[in-house]
mmCIF file of C-alpha atoms in Angstrom:
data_model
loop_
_atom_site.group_PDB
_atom_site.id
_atom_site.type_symbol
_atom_site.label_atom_id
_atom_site.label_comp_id
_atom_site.label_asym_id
_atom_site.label_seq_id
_atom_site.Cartn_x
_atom_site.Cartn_y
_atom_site.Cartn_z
ATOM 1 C CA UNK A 1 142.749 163.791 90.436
ATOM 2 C CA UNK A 2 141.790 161.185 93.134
ATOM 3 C CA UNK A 3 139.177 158.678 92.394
ATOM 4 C CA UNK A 4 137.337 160.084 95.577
ATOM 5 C CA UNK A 5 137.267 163.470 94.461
ATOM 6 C CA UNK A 6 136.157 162.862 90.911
ATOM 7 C CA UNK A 7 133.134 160.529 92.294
ATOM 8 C CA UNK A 8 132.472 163.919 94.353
ATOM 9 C CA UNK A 9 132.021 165.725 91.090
ATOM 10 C CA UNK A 10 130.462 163.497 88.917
ATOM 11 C CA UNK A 11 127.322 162.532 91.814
ATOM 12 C CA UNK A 12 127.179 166.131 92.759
ATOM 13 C CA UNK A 13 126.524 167.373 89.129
ATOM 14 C CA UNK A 14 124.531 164.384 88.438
ATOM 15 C CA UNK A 15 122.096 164.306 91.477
ATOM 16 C CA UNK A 16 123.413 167.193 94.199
ATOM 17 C CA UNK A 17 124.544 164.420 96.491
ATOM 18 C CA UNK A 18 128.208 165.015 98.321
ATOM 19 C CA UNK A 19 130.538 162.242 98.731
ATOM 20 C CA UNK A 20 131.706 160.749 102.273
ATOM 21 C CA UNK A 21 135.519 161.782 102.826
ATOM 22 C CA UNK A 22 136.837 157.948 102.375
ATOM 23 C CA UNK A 23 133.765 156.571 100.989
ATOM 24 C CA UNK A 24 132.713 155.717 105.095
ATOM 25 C CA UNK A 25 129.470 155.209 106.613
ATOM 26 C CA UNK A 26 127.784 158.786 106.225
ATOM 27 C CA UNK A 27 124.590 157.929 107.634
ATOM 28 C CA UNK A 28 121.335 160.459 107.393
ATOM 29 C CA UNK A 29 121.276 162.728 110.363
ATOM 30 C CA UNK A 30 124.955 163.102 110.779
ATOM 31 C CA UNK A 31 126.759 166.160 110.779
ATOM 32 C CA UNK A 32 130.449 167.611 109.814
ATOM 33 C CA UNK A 33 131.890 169.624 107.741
ATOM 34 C CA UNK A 34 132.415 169.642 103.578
ATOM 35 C CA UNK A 35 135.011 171.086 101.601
ATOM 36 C CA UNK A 36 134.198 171.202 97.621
ATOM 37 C CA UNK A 37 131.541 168.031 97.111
ATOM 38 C CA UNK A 38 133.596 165.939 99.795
ATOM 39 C CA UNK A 39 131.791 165.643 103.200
ATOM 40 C CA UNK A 40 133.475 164.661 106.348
ATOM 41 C CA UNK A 41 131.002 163.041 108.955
ATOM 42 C CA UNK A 42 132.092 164.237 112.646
ATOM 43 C CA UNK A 43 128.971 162.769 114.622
ATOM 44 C CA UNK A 44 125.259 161.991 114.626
ATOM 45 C CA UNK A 45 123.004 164.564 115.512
ATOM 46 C CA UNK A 46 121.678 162.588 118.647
ATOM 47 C CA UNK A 47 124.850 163.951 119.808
ATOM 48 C CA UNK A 48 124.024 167.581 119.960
ATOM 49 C CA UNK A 49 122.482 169.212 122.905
ATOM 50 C CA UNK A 50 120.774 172.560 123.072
ATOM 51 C CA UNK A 51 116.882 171.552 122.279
ATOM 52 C CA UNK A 52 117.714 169.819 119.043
ATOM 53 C CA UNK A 53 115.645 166.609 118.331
ATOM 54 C CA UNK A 54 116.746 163.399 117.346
ATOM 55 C CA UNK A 55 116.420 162.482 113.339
ATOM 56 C CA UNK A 56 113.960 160.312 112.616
ATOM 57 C CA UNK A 57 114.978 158.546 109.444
ATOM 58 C CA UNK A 58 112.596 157.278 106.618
ATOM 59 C CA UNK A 59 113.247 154.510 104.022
ATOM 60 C CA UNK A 60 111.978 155.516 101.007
ATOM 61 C CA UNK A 61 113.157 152.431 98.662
ATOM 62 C CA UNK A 62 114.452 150.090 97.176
ATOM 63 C CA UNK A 63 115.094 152.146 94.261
ATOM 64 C CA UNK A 64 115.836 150.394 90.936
ATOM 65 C CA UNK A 65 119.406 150.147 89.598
ATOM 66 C CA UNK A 66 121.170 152.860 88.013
ATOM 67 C CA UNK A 67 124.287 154.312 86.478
ATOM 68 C CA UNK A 68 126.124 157.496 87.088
ATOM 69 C CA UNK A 69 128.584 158.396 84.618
ATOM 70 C CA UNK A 70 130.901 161.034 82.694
ATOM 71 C CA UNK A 71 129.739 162.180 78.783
ATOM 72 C CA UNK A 72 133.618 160.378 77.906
ATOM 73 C CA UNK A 73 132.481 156.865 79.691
ATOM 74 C CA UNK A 74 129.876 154.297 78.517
ATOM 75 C CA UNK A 75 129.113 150.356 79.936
ATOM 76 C CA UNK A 76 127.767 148.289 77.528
ATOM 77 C CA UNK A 77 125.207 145.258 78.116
ATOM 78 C CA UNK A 78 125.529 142.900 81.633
ATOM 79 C CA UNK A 79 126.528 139.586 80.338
ATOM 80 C CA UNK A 80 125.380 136.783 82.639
ATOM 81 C CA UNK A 81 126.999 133.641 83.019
ATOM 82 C CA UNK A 82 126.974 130.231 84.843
ATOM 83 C CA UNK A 83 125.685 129.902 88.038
ATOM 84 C CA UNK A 84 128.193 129.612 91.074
ATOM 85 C CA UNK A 85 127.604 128.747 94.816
ATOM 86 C CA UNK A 86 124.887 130.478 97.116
ATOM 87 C CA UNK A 87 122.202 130.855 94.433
ATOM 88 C CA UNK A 88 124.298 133.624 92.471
ATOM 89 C CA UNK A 89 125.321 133.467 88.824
ATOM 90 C CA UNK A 90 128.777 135.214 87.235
ATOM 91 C CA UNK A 91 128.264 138.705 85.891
ATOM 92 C CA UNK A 92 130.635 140.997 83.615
ATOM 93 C CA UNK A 93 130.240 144.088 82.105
ATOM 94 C CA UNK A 94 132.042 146.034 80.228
ATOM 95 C CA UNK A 95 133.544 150.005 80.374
ATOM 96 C CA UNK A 96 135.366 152.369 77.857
ATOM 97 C CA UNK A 97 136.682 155.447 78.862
ATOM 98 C CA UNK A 98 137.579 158.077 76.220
ATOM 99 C CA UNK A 99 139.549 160.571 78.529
ATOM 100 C CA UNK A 100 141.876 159.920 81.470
ATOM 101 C CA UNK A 101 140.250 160.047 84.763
ATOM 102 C CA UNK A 102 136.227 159.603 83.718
ATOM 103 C CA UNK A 103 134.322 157.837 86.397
ATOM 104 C CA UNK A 104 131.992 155.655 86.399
ATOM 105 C CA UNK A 105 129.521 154.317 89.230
ATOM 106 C CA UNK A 106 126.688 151.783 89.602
ATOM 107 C CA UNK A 107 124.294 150.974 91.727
ATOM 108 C CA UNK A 108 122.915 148.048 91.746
ATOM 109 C CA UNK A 109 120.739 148.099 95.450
ATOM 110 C CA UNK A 110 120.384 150.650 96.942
ATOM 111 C CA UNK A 111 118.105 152.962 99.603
ATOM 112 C CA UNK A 112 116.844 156.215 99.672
ATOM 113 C CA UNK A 113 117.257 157.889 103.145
ATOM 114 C CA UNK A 114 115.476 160.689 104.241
ATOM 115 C CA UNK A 115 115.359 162.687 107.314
ATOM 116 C CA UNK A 116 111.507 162.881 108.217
ATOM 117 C CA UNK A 117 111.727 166.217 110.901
ATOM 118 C CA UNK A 118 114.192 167.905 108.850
ATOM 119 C CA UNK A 119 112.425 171.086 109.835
ATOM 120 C CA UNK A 120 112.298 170.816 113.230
ATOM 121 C CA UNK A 121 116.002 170.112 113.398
ATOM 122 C CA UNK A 122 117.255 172.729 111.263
ATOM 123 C CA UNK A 123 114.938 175.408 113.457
ATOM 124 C CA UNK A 124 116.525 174.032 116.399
ATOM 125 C CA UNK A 125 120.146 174.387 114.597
ATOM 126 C CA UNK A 126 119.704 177.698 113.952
ATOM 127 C CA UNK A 127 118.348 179.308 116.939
ATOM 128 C CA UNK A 128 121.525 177.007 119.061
ATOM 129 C CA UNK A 129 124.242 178.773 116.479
ATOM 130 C CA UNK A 130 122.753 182.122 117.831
ATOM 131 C CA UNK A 131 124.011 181.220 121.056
ATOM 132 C CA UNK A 132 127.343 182.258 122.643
ATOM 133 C CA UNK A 133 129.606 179.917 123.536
ATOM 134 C CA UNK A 134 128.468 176.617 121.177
ATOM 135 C CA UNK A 135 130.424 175.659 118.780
ATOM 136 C CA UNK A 136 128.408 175.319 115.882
ATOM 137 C CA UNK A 137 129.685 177.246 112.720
ATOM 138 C CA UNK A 138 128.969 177.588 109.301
ATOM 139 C CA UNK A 139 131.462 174.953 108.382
ATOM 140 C CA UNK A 140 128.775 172.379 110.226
ATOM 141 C CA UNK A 141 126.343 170.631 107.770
ATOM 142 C CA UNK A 142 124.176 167.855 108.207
ATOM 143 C CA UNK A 143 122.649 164.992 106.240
ATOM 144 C CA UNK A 144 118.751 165.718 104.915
ATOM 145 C CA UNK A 145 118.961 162.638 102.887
ATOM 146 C CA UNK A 146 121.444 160.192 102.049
ATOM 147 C CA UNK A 147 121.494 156.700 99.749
ATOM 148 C CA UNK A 148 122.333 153.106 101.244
ATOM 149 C CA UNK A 149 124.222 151.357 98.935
ATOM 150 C CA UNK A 150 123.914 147.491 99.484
ATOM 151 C CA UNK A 151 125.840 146.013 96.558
ATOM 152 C CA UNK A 152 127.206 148.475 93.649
ATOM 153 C CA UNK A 153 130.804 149.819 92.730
ATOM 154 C CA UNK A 154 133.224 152.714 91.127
ATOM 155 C CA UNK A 155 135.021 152.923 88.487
ATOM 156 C CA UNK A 156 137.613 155.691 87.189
ATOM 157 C CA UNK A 157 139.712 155.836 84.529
ATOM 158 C CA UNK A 158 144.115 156.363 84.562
ATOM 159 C CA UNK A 159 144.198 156.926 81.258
ATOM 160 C CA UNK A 160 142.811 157.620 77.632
ATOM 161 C CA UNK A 161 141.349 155.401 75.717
ATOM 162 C CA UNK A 162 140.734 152.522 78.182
ATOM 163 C CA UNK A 163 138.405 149.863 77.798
ATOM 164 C CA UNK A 164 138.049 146.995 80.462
ATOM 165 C CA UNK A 165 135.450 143.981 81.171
ATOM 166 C CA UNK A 166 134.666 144.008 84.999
ATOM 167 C CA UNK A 167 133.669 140.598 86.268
ATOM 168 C CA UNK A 168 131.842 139.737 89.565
ATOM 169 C CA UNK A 169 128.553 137.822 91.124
ATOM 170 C CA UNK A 170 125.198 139.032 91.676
ATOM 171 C CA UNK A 171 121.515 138.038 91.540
ATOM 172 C CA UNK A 172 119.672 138.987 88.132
ATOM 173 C CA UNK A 173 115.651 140.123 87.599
ATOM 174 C CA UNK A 174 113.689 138.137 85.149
ATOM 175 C CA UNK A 175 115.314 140.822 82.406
ATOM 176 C CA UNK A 176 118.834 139.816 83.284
ATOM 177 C CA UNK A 177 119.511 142.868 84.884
ATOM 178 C CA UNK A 178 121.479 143.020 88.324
ATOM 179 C CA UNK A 179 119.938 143.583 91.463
ATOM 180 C CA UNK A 180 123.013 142.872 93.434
ATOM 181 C CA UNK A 181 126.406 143.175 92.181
ATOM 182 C CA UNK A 182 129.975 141.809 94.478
ATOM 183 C CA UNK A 183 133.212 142.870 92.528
ATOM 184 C CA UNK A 184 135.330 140.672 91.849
ATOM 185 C CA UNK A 185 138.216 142.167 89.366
ATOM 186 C CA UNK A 186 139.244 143.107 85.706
ATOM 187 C CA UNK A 187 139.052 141.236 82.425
ATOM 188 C CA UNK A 188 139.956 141.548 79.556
ATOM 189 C CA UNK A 189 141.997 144.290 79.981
ATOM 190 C CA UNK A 190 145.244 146.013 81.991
ATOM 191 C CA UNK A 191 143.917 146.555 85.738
ATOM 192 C CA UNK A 192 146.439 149.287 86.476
ATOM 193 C CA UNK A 193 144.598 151.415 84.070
ATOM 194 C CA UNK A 194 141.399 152.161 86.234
ATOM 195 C CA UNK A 195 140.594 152.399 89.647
ATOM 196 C CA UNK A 196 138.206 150.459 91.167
ATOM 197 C CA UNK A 197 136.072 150.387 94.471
ATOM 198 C CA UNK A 198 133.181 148.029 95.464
ATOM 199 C CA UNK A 199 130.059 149.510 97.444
ATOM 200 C CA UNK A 200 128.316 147.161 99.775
ATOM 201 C CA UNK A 201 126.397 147.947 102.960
ATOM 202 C CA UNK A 202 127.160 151.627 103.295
ATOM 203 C CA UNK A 203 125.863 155.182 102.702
ATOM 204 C CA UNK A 204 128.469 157.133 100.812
ATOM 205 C CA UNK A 205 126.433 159.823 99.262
ATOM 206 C CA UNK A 206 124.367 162.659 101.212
ATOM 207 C CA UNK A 207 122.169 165.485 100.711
ATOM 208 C CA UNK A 208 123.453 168.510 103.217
ATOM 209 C CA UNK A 209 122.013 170.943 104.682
ATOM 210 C CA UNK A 210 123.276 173.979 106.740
ATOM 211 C CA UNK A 211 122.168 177.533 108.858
ATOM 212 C CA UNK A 212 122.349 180.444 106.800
ATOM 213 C CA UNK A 213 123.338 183.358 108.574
ATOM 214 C CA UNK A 214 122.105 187.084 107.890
ATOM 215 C CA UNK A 215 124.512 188.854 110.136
ATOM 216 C CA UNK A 216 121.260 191.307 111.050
ATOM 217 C CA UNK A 217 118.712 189.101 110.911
ATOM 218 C CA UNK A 218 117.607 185.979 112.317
ATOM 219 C CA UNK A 219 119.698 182.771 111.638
ATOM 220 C CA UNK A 220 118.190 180.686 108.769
ATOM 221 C CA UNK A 221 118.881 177.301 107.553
ATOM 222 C CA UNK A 222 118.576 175.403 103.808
ATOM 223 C CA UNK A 223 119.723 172.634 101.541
ATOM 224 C CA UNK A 224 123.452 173.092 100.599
ATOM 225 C CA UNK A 225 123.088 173.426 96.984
#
């Protein structure tokens, strides 16, 4: 099981959000296709002709940290250390997974994206897949919503019983929590036994939508649950 796909799972049970194929840049108001909880951006929907408006994209954020994890993986406390160049300090924290191939992701600053005239464009979506000739199918589906990641990362499991001490740099709140996080690598531990995967200035995870079709009535659309 890839690291990619597992992430799919795990943020898809956790919050409904589908994973960019590749981790890319899966911006809110693209479109493409999904198969499972993977989503593979094809364009932007500026692109698309046929009376459908351009998203208009709201910032609803910054949210506060957070972790997403598997019931067999745990992190234990952030441990911050000395301070290095740029006004950052040294950061580690530590994983154990129970069971081989358990993922686990954190975001440490991120955005919530959301597509303000969702309603307009999925109206407009529906009445163009209606007509003959486009090629809009029911594979298409389009980002509603979608999360920025500035600084965070992923981390999956090879094997059983695995317990590792990631290390990096970041900024902390008063509480010593991490607001921004930059991987650096694995301590304290074998780094062939996870995977690993920093996030930084992307949007990875989406909320889709698509048109519902009811063969004698008139083409409807909804989130992609």
């Amino acid at each position: 099981m890839s690291l990619l796909d597992k992430t799919a799972d795990l943020m898809h049970r956790e919050r409904g959000y589908f994973v960019s194929n590749g981790f890319a840049n899966a911006e809110c108001g693209s479109y493409g296709e999904r198969d499972s909880h993977v989503y593979e951006r094809l364009g932007n929907l500026r692109q698309v002709n046929g009376g459908v408006p351009d998203p208009v994209v709201d910032r609803l954020g910054p949210r506060d940290p957070r972790w997403f994890m598997d019931r067999s993986a745990s992190a234990g406390r952030w441990q911050v250390g000395a301070a290095v160049p740029g006004g950052l300090v040294s950061l580690s924290v530590r994983l154990t997974f129970s069971a081989r191939h358990a993922v686990v992701c954190y975001l440490a600053s991120y955005d919530e994206m959301q597509l303000r005239n969702a309603e307009q464009i999925g109206d407009a979506l529906a009445e163009l897949y209606r007509r003959k000739g486009n090629d809009w199918t029911l594979k298409r589906k389009w980002a509603i919503g979608a999360l920025e990641v500035k600084s965070g990362f992923i981390v999956m499991s090879n094997e059983k019983d695995v317990e590792v001490t990631l290390t990096g740099t970041g900024t902390v709140s008063a509480s010593g929590m991490p607001i921004t996080f930059d991987l650096g690598g694995v301590q304290g531990g074998r780094s062939s036994s996870v995977e690993m995967i920093g996030l930084k200035g992307i949007s990875p995870f989406v909320l889709l939508a698509e048109v519902k079709d009811g063969l004698f009535s008139k083409a409807s659309w909804g989130p992609l649950g």
